[in-house]
PDB file of C-alpha atoms in Angstrom:
ATOM      1  CA  MET A  10     -45.759  28.889  19.749  1.00 68.00           C
ATOM      2  CA  ARG A  11     -45.897  25.999  22.214  1.00 88.00           C
ATOM      3  CA  LEU A  12     -42.709  24.651  23.791  1.00 89.00           C
ATOM      4  CA  ARG A  13     -42.998  21.312  22.012  1.00 85.00           C
ATOM      5  CA  GLU A  14     -43.279  23.106  18.679  1.00 82.00           C
ATOM      6  CA  ALA A  15     -40.259  25.277  19.510  1.00 84.00           C
ATOM      7  CA  ILE A  16     -38.191  22.212  20.457  1.00 86.00           C
ATOM      8  CA  ARG A  17     -39.073  20.444  17.216  1.00 86.00           C
ATOM      9  CA  LEU A  18     -38.352  23.583  15.175  1.00 81.00           C
ATOM     10  CA  VAL A  19     -34.879  24.010  16.704  1.00 85.00           C
ATOM     11  CA  TRP A  20     -34.187  20.303  16.177  1.00 82.00           C
ATOM     12  CA  VAL A  21     -35.286  20.437  12.519  1.00 80.00           C
ATOM     13  CA  LEU A  22     -33.353  23.654  11.827  1.00 79.00           C
ATOM     14  CA  SER A  23     -30.246  21.949  13.215  1.00 83.00           C
ATOM     15  CA  LYS A  24     -30.940  19.197  10.654  1.00 75.00           C
ATOM     16  CA  ARG A  25     -31.635  16.829  13.565  1.00 78.00           C
ATOM     17  CA  ARG A  26     -28.083  17.324  14.850  1.00 80.00           C
ATOM     18  CA  TYR A  27     -28.836  18.869  18.247  1.00 86.00           C
ATOM     19  CA  GLY A  28     -29.503  16.949  21.433  1.00 86.00           C
ATOM     20  CA  ALA A  29     -31.074  18.312  24.614  1.00 88.00           C
ATOM     21  CA  PRO A  30     -28.092  20.447  25.803  1.00 88.00           C
ATOM     22  CA  ARG A  31     -27.892  22.542  22.623  1.00 88.00           C
ATOM     23  CA  ILE A  32     -31.638  22.700  22.059  1.00 89.00           C
ATOM     24  CA  TYR A  33     -31.946  24.004  25.630  1.00 88.00           C
ATOM     25  CA  GLN A  34     -29.275  26.661  24.987  1.00 88.00           C
ATOM     26  CA  GLU A  35     -30.914  27.691  21.709  1.00 86.00           C
ATOM     27  CA  LEU A  36     -34.289  28.050  23.444  1.00 86.00           C
ATOM     28  CA  LEU A  37     -32.698  30.348  26.038  1.00 87.00           C
ATOM     29  CA  ARG A  38     -31.281  32.479  23.220  1.00 83.00           C
ATOM     30  CA  LEU A  39     -34.797  32.676  21.770  1.00 82.00           C
ATOM     31  CA  GLY A  40     -36.218  33.924  25.073  1.00 84.00           C
ATOM     32  CA  TRP A  41     -37.794  30.759  26.480  1.00 87.00           C
ATOM     33  CA  GLN A  42     -37.795  30.273  30.258  1.00 88.00           C
ATOM     34  CA  VAL A  43     -37.292  26.530  30.570  1.00 89.00           C
ATOM     35  CA  SER A  44     -35.030  24.016  32.322  1.00 90.00           C
ATOM     36  CA  ARG A  45     -32.714  21.572  30.600  1.00 88.00           C
ATOM     37  CA  PRO A  46     -34.301  18.504  32.310  1.00 90.00           C
ATOM     38  CA  ARG A  47     -37.702  19.559  30.989  1.00 90.00           C
ATOM     39  CA  VAL A  48     -36.342  19.912  27.462  1.00 88.00           C
ATOM     40  CA  ALA A  49     -34.763  16.452  27.699  1.00 90.00           C
ATOM     41  CA  ARG A  50     -37.996  14.974  29.075  1.00 88.00           C
ATOM     42  CA  LEU A  51     -40.108  16.494  26.300  1.00 86.00           C
ATOM     43  CA  MET A  52     -37.649  15.332  23.639  1.00 88.00           C
ATOM     44  CA  ARG A  53     -37.877  11.759  24.926  1.00 87.00           C
ATOM     45  CA  SER A  54     -41.673  11.924  24.880  1.00 89.00           C
ATOM     46  CA  MET A  55     -41.543  13.274  21.305  1.00 86.00           C
ATOM     47  CA  GLY A  56     -39.108  10.584  20.190  1.00 86.00           C
ATOM     48  CA  ILE A  57     -36.420  12.959  18.940  1.00 82.00           C
ATOM     49  CA  ALA A  58     -32.680  12.901  19.655  1.00 83.00           C
ATOM     50  CA  SER A  59     -29.350  13.945  18.188  1.00 76.00           C
ATOM     51  CA  GLN A  60     -27.446  11.774  15.731  1.00 61.00           C
ATOM     52  CA  LEU A  61     -25.698   8.853  17.390  1.00 51.00           C
ATOM     53  CA  ARG A  62     -21.931   8.657  17.323  1.00 51.00           C
ATOM     54  CA  LYS A  63     -19.822   5.706  16.262  1.00 49.00           C
ATOM     55  CA  LYS A  64     -16.145   4.856  15.875  1.00 49.00           C
ATOM     56  CA  TRP A  65     -14.302   5.605  12.643  1.00 45.00           C
ATOM     57  CA  VAL A  66     -11.046   4.654  10.937  1.00 49.00           C
ATOM     58  CA  LYS A  67      -7.861   6.375  12.098  1.00 51.00           C
ATOM     59  CA  THR A  68      -5.544   8.011   9.556  1.00 54.00           C
ATOM     60  CA  THR A  69      -2.344   8.676  11.489  1.00 53.00           C
ATOM     61  CA  ASP A  70       0.735   7.200   9.833  1.00 56.00           C
ATOM     62  CA  SER A  71       3.454   7.650  12.436  1.00 58.00           C
ATOM     63  CA  GLY A  72       5.549   4.740  11.161  1.00 63.00           C
ATOM     64  CA  HIS A  73       7.901   6.991   9.210  1.00 72.00           C
ATOM     65  CA  ARG A  74      11.497   8.137   9.621  1.00 86.00           C
ATOM     66  CA  TYR A  75      10.921  11.886   9.679  1.00 92.00           C
ATOM     67  CA  PRO A  76      11.866  13.798  12.850  1.00 93.00           C
ATOM     68  CA  VAL A  77       8.937  14.516  15.177  1.00 94.00           C
ATOM     69  CA  ALA A  78       8.392  17.657  17.238  1.00 96.00           C
ATOM     70  CA  ALA A  79       7.870  17.733  20.997  1.00 96.00           C
ATOM     71  CA  ASN A  80       4.392  18.137  22.460  1.00 96.00           C
ATOM     72  CA  LEU A  81       4.740  21.834  23.282  1.00 97.00           C
ATOM     73  CA  LEU A  82       0.983  22.409  23.405  1.00 97.00           C
ATOM     74  CA  ASP A  83       0.671  19.916  26.280  1.00 95.00           C
ATOM     75  CA  ARG A  84      -3.162  19.983  26.202  1.00 94.00           C
ATOM     76  CA  ARG A  85      -3.417  23.724  26.859  1.00 95.00           C
ATOM     77  CA  PHE A  86      -6.484  24.119  24.688  1.00 95.00           C
ATOM     78  CA  SER A  87      -7.649  27.614  25.708  1.00 92.00           C
ATOM     79  CA  PRO A  88      -5.385  30.342  24.301  1.00 93.00           C
ATOM     80  CA  GLY A  89      -6.593  33.826  25.084  1.00 87.00           C
ATOM     81  CA  GLN A  90      -6.290  35.271  21.582  1.00 94.00           C
ATOM     82  CA  LEU A  91      -6.784  34.353  17.949  1.00 96.00           C
ATOM     83  CA  ASN A  92      -3.791  33.141  15.935  1.00 95.00           C
ATOM     84  CA  GLN A  93      -1.851  31.853  18.927  1.00 96.00           C
ATOM     85  CA  VAL A  94      -2.424  28.123  18.366  1.00 97.00           C
ATOM     86  CA  TRP A  95      -3.708  26.276  15.313  1.00 98.00           C
ATOM     87  CA  VAL A  96      -4.426  22.539  15.449  1.00 98.00           C
ATOM     88  CA  SER A  97      -4.831  20.181  12.515  1.00 98.00           C
ATOM     89  CA  ASP A  98      -5.834  16.609  11.751  1.00 96.00           C
ATOM     90  CA  ILE A  99      -6.834  14.292   8.886  1.00 96.00           C
ATOM     91  CA  THR A 100      -9.688  11.795   8.670  1.00 94.00           C
ATOM     92  CA  TYR A 101     -11.178   9.327   6.187  1.00 92.00           C
ATOM     93  CA  LEU A 102     -14.604   9.823   4.599  1.00 92.00           C
ATOM     94  CA  PRO A 103     -16.380   7.052   2.645  1.00 89.00           C
ATOM     95  CA  SER A 104     -17.506   7.534  -0.957  1.00 92.00           C
ATOM     96  CA  GLU A 105     -18.694   5.308  -3.799  1.00 91.00           C
ATOM     97  CA  GLN A 106     -15.451   6.171  -5.600  1.00 89.00           C
ATOM     98  CA  GLY A 107     -13.214   5.135  -2.700  1.00 90.00           C
ATOM     99  CA  TRP A 108     -11.924   6.825   0.440  1.00 92.00           C
ATOM    100  CA  LEU A 109     -11.676  10.608   0.563  1.00 95.00           C
ATOM    101  CA  TYR A 110      -9.469  12.474   3.040  1.00 96.00           C
ATOM    102  CA  LEU A 111     -10.509  15.594   4.932  1.00 97.00           C
ATOM    103  CA  THR A 112      -7.814  17.778   6.485  1.00 98.00           C
ATOM    104  CA  THR A 113      -8.783  20.645   8.775  1.00 98.00           C
ATOM    105  CA  VAL A 114      -7.015  23.510  10.534  1.00 98.00           C
ATOM    106  CA  MET A 115      -8.721  24.946  13.629  1.00 98.00           C
ATOM    107  CA  ASP A 116      -7.898  28.089  15.605  1.00 98.00           C
ATOM    108  CA  LEU A 117      -8.091  26.960  19.231  1.00 97.00           C
ATOM    109  CA  ALA A 118      -9.227  30.358  20.499  1.00 96.00           C
ATOM    110  CA  ASP A 119     -12.605  30.352  18.738  1.00 97.00           C
ATOM    111  CA  ARG A 120     -12.666  26.690  17.571  1.00 97.00           C
ATOM    112  CA  GLN A 121     -13.321  27.879  14.034  1.00 98.00           C
ATOM    113  CA  ILE A 122     -12.267  25.740  11.067  1.00 98.00           C
ATOM    114  CA  ILE A 123     -10.164  28.287   9.205  1.00 98.00           C
ATOM    115  CA  GLY A 124      -8.722  25.943   6.592  1.00 98.00           C
ATOM    116  CA  TRP A 125      -9.737  22.605   5.120  1.00 98.00           C
ATOM    117  CA  ALA A 126      -8.933  20.417   2.150  1.00 98.00           C
ATOM    118  CA  LEU A 127     -10.674  17.393   0.644  1.00 98.00           C
ATOM    119  CA  SER A 128      -8.440  15.056  -1.320  1.00 97.00           C
ATOM    120  CA  ARG A 129      -8.319  11.659  -2.985  1.00 96.00           C
ATOM    121  CA  THR A 130      -4.790  10.940  -1.739  1.00 95.00           C
ATOM    122  CA  LEU A 131      -2.871  11.349   1.516  1.00 94.00           C
ATOM    123  CA  SER A 132      -0.012  13.314  -0.013  1.00 96.00           C
ATOM    124  CA  ALA A 133       1.154  16.281   2.049  1.00 97.00           C
ATOM    125  CA  GLU A 134       0.564  18.598  -0.899  1.00 98.00           C
ATOM    126  CA  GLN A 135      -3.156  17.764  -1.002  1.00 98.00           C
ATOM    127  CA  THR A 136      -3.729  17.427   2.767  1.00 98.00           C
ATOM    128  CA  SER A 137      -1.680  19.318   5.351  1.00 98.00           C
ATOM    129  CA  ILE A 138      -0.169  21.853   2.946  1.00 98.00           C
ATOM    130  CA  ALA A 139      -3.445  22.597   1.140  1.00 98.00           C
ATOM    131  CA  ALA A 140      -5.375  23.100   4.391  1.00 98.00           C
ATOM    132  CA  PHE A 141      -2.601  25.245   5.889  1.00 98.00           C
ATOM    133  CA  ASN A 142      -2.452  27.475   2.812  1.00 97.00           C
ATOM    134  CA  GLN A 143      -6.197  28.084   2.992  1.00 97.00           C
ATOM    135  CA  ALA A 144      -5.935  28.949   6.693  1.00 97.00           C
ATOM    136  CA  GLN A 145      -2.997  31.252   5.995  1.00 96.00           C
ATOM    137  CA  THR A 146      -5.079  33.068   3.390  1.00 95.00           C
ATOM    138  CA  LYS A 147      -7.970  33.520   5.825  1.00 94.00           C
ATOM    139  CA  ARG A 148      -5.931  34.452   8.916  1.00 94.00           C
ATOM    140  CA  ARG A 149      -2.383  35.664   8.593  1.00 87.00           C
ATOM    141  CA  THR A 150       0.061  33.980  10.943  1.00 91.00           C
ATOM    142  CA  ALA A 151       2.613  35.778  13.087  1.00 90.00           C
ATOM    143  CA  PRO A 152       6.127  34.563  13.942  1.00 95.00           C
ATOM    144  CA  GLY A 153       6.093  32.354  17.022  1.00 96.00           C
ATOM    145  CA  MET A 154       2.552  31.045  16.558  1.00 97.00           C
ATOM    146  CA  MET A 155       2.166  27.348  17.409  1.00 98.00           C
ATOM    147  CA  PHE A 156       0.944  24.715  14.946  1.00 98.00           C
ATOM    148  CA  HIS A 157      -0.056  21.424  16.586  1.00 98.00           C
ATOM    149  CA  SER A 158      -0.905  18.077  14.975  1.00 97.00           C
ATOM    150  CA  ASP A 159      -0.384  14.358  15.404  1.00 95.00           C
ATOM    151  CA  ARG A 160       2.823  12.650  14.242  1.00 94.00           C
ATOM    152  CA  GLY A 161       1.542  11.756  10.785  1.00 93.00           C
ATOM    153  CA  SER A 162       3.952  11.861   7.864  1.00 94.00           C
ATOM    154  CA  GLN A 163       1.929  14.669   6.268  1.00 96.00           C
ATOM    155  CA  TYR A 164       2.988  16.945   9.152  1.00 97.00           C
ATOM    156  CA  ALA A 165       6.489  15.548   9.742  1.00 96.00           C
ATOM    157  CA  CYS A 166       7.700  15.567   6.122  1.00 96.00           C
ATOM    158  CA  SER A 167      10.192  18.203   5.008  1.00 96.00           C
ATOM    159  CA  GLU A 168       7.707  19.808   2.597  1.00 97.00           C
ATOM    160  CA  PHE A 169       5.429  20.736   5.486  1.00 98.00           C
ATOM    161  CA  THR A 170       8.040  21.536   8.126  1.00 97.00           C
ATOM    162  CA  ASN A 171       9.776  23.851   5.644  1.00 97.00           C
ATOM    163  CA  LEU A 172       6.460  25.641   5.161  1.00 97.00           C
ATOM    164  CA  LEU A 173       6.189  26.239   8.907  1.00 97.00           C
ATOM    165  CA  ARG A 174       9.767  27.510   8.992  1.00 97.00           C
ATOM    166  CA  LYS A 175       8.982  29.893   6.140  1.00 96.00           C
ATOM    167  CA  TYR A 176       6.388  31.594   8.348  1.00 96.00           C
ATOM    168  CA  GLN A 177       8.539  31.213  11.498  1.00 97.00           C
ATOM    169  CA  LEU A 178       5.969  29.057  13.285  1.00 98.00           C
ATOM    170  CA  VAL A 179       6.595  26.703  16.200  1.00 98.00           C
ATOM    171  CA  GLN A 180       5.675  23.074  15.528  1.00 98.00           C
ATOM    172  CA  SER A 181       4.143  20.843  18.199  1.00 98.00           C
ATOM    173  CA  MET A 182       3.085  17.198  17.896  1.00 97.00           C
ATOM    174  CA  SER A 183       1.020  14.848  20.030  1.00 94.00           C
ATOM    175  CA  GLY A 184       2.628  12.039  21.979  1.00 91.00           C
ATOM    176  CA  LYS A 185       2.827   8.729  20.144  1.00 83.00           C
ATOM    177  CA  GLY A 186      -0.624   7.160  19.831  1.00 77.00           C
ATOM    178  CA  ASN A 187      -2.223   9.701  22.182  1.00 81.00           C
ATOM    179  CA  CYS A 188      -5.341  11.188  20.579  1.00 80.00           C
ATOM    180  CA  TRP A 189      -6.103  13.240  23.713  1.00 87.00           C
ATOM    181  CA  ASP A 190      -3.149  15.502  22.912  1.00 93.00           C
ATOM    182  CA  ASN A 191      -5.111  16.765  19.894  1.00 95.00           C
ATOM    183  CA  ALA A 192      -8.572  16.470  21.433  1.00 93.00           C
ATOM    184  CA  PRO A 193     -10.216  19.578  19.861  1.00 95.00           C
ATOM    185  CA  ALA A 194      -9.348  18.457  16.326  1.00 95.00           C
ATOM    186  CA  GLU A 195     -10.452  14.888  17.088  1.00 92.00           C
ATOM    187  CA  SER A 196     -13.667  16.198  18.640  1.00 92.00           C
ATOM    188  CA  PHE A 197     -14.524  18.154  15.497  1.00 95.00           C
ATOM    189  CA  PHE A 198     -14.264  15.016  13.371  1.00 94.00           C
ATOM    190  CA  LYS A 199     -16.455  13.054  15.778  1.00 90.00           C
ATOM    191  CA  THR A 200     -19.044  15.822  15.629  1.00 91.00           C
ATOM    192  CA  LEU A 201     -18.930  16.047  11.842  1.00 93.00           C
ATOM    193  CA  LYS A 202     -19.313  12.300  11.416  1.00 89.00           C
ATOM    194  CA  ALA A 203     -22.160  12.125  13.912  1.00 87.00           C
ATOM    195  CA  GLU A 204     -24.038  15.107  12.497  1.00 88.00           C
ATOM    196  CA  LEU A 205     -23.274  14.788   8.776  1.00 89.00           C
ATOM    197  CA  ILE A 206     -21.780  11.469   7.681  1.00 86.00           C
ATOM    198  CA  SER A 207     -24.009   9.262   9.842  1.00 79.00           C
ATOM    199  CA  HIS A 208     -26.976  11.076   8.318  1.00 77.00           C
ATOM    200  CA  THR A 209     -25.899  11.212   4.652  1.00 80.00           C
ATOM    201  CA  GLY A 210     -24.033   7.906   4.520  1.00 81.00           C
ATOM    202  CA  ARG A 211     -21.500   7.156   1.803  1.00 88.00           C
ATOM    203  CA  PHE A 212     -20.999  10.027  -0.641  1.00 94.00           C
ATOM    204  CA  ASN A 213     -21.707   9.338  -4.314  1.00 94.00           C
ATOM    205  CA  SER A 214     -18.809  11.445  -5.561  1.00 95.00           C
ATOM    206  CA  TYR A 215     -15.999  13.805  -4.634  1.00 96.00           C
ATOM    207  CA  GLN A 216     -18.079  16.812  -5.691  1.00 96.00           C
ATOM    208  CA  GLN A 217     -21.056  15.761  -3.574  1.00 96.00           C
ATOM    209  CA  ALA A 218     -18.761  15.355  -0.577  1.00 96.00           C
ATOM    210  CA  ARG A 219     -17.152  18.754  -1.141  1.00 97.00           C
ATOM    211  CA  THR A 220     -20.533  20.479  -1.436  1.00 97.00           C
ATOM    212  CA  ALA A 221     -21.836  18.814   1.741  1.00 96.00           C
ATOM    213  CA  LEU A 222     -18.659  19.639   3.666  1.00 97.00           C
ATOM    214  CA  PHE A 223     -18.729  23.270   2.552  1.00 97.00           C
ATOM    215  CA  GLU A 224     -22.309  23.614   3.808  1.00 96.00           C
ATOM    216  CA  TYR A 225     -21.508  21.873   7.086  1.00 96.00           C
ATOM    217  CA  ILE A 226     -18.248  23.679   7.875  1.00 97.00           C
ATOM    218  CA  GLU A 227     -18.777  27.153   6.445  1.00 97.00           C
ATOM    219  CA  SER A 228     -22.536  27.597   6.870  1.00 96.00           C
ATOM    220  CA  TRP A 229     -23.323  25.439   9.896  1.00 95.00           C
ATOM    221  CA  TYR A 230     -20.346  24.675  12.152  1.00 96.00           C
ATOM    222  CA  ASN A 231     -18.490  27.991  11.960  1.00 97.00           C
ATOM    223  CA  ARG A 232     -21.529  30.270  11.916  1.00 96.00           C
ATOM    224  CA  LYS A 233     -24.492  28.580  13.614  1.00 94.00           C
ATOM    225  CA  ARG A 234     -23.515  25.599  15.768  1.00 95.00           C
ATOM    226  CA  LEU A 235     -23.396  26.294  19.504  1.00 93.00           C
ATOM    227  CA  HIS A 236     -20.093  25.120  20.995  1.00 92.00           C
ATOM    228  CA  SER A 237     -20.052  23.890  24.587  1.00 89.00           C
ATOM    229  CA  SER A 238     -16.392  24.832  25.172  1.00 90.00           C
ATOM    230  CA  LEU A 239     -17.213  28.399  24.066  1.00 93.00           C
ATOM    231  CA  GLY A 240     -20.016  28.789  26.590  1.00 92.00           C
ATOM    232  CA  TYR A 241     -22.572  27.801  23.952  1.00 92.00           C
ATOM    233  CA  LYS A 242     -21.552  30.526  21.534  1.00 95.00           C
ATOM    234  CA  THR A 243     -20.874  29.886  17.869  1.00 96.00           C
ATOM    235  CA  PRO A 244     -17.260  30.072  16.630  1.00 97.00           C
ATOM    236  CA  ALA A 245     -18.175  33.204  14.652  1.00 97.00           C
ATOM    237  CA  GLU A 246     -19.561  34.847  17.805  1.00 97.00           C
ATOM    238  CA  ALA A 247     -16.448  33.856  19.757  1.00 96.00           C
ATOM    239  CA  GLU A 248     -14.261  35.354  17.035  1.00 97.00           C
ATOM    240  CA  GLN A 249     -16.054  38.700  17.229  1.00 96.00           C
ATOM    241  CA  GLN A 250     -15.888  38.682  21.034  1.00 95.00           C
ATOM    242  CA  LEU A 251     -12.137  38.038  20.995  1.00 95.00           C
ATOM    243  CA  LYS A 252     -11.569  40.771  18.405  1.00 93.00           C
ATOM    244  CA  HIS A 253     -13.615  43.201  20.507  1.00 92.00           C
ATOM    245  CA  LYS A 254     -11.550  42.416  23.619  1.00 89.00           C
ATOM    246  CA  LEU A 255      -8.350  42.966  21.654  1.00 85.00           C
ATOM    247  CA  GLN A 256      -9.582  46.340  20.404  1.00 87.00           C
ATOM    248  CA  GLN A 257     -10.532  47.407  23.927  1.00 86.00           C
ATOM    249  CA  ALA A 258      -7.090  46.436  25.226  1.00 82.00           C
ATOM    250  CA  ALA A 259      -5.302  48.378  22.478  1.00 73.00           C
TER     251      ALA A 259
END
């Protein structure tokens, strides 16, 4: 297979989501001896590129009267083990039936989305609580684990804070209006919207959105997408590596 054919194949298999950095890393994994500048140059000559990114609507409703937690995470985004820090956020998704709301929970250690919920309302029950419960089912928490989010009412309300207390978790919240304090969660949404929503456009229905999100999160992002902050490993590969290190240390 010629290099140009390999580049196009990787690009197509990524559903046209990858740009030069990730196509280059994937080619290395496949055994190609090639430089990143050459990959970028060939992609330009072939007229292929990753999906473009654009700005989206913010969801944070911090104009409430609930108590807010201190920013205990303080942008320390690289815990050494799984289940030390979970981060969460909520975003809008467009559909023909009105706005839908996607809530995710990410384990910072392997950047895997371990819980998510798609809802038609912004109630805590259908957003933060639903996503947390799914994450709790997938990965059991331990007392003292940190849960970080923005200051939205879905995370500050008593229904959610009582849930964290039930599992003896430590709550942390971003500074007011500071998206950088929850950068990994924000980054996931930017990636999803660039790679999925910008390509599919407005969803026709809730069910279509849920099916597309399941494929993107569970089949693509968690298992196949190379993550730059993980040294261009997939979240699933990072999870196995962290588990192996823990077993060796035991």
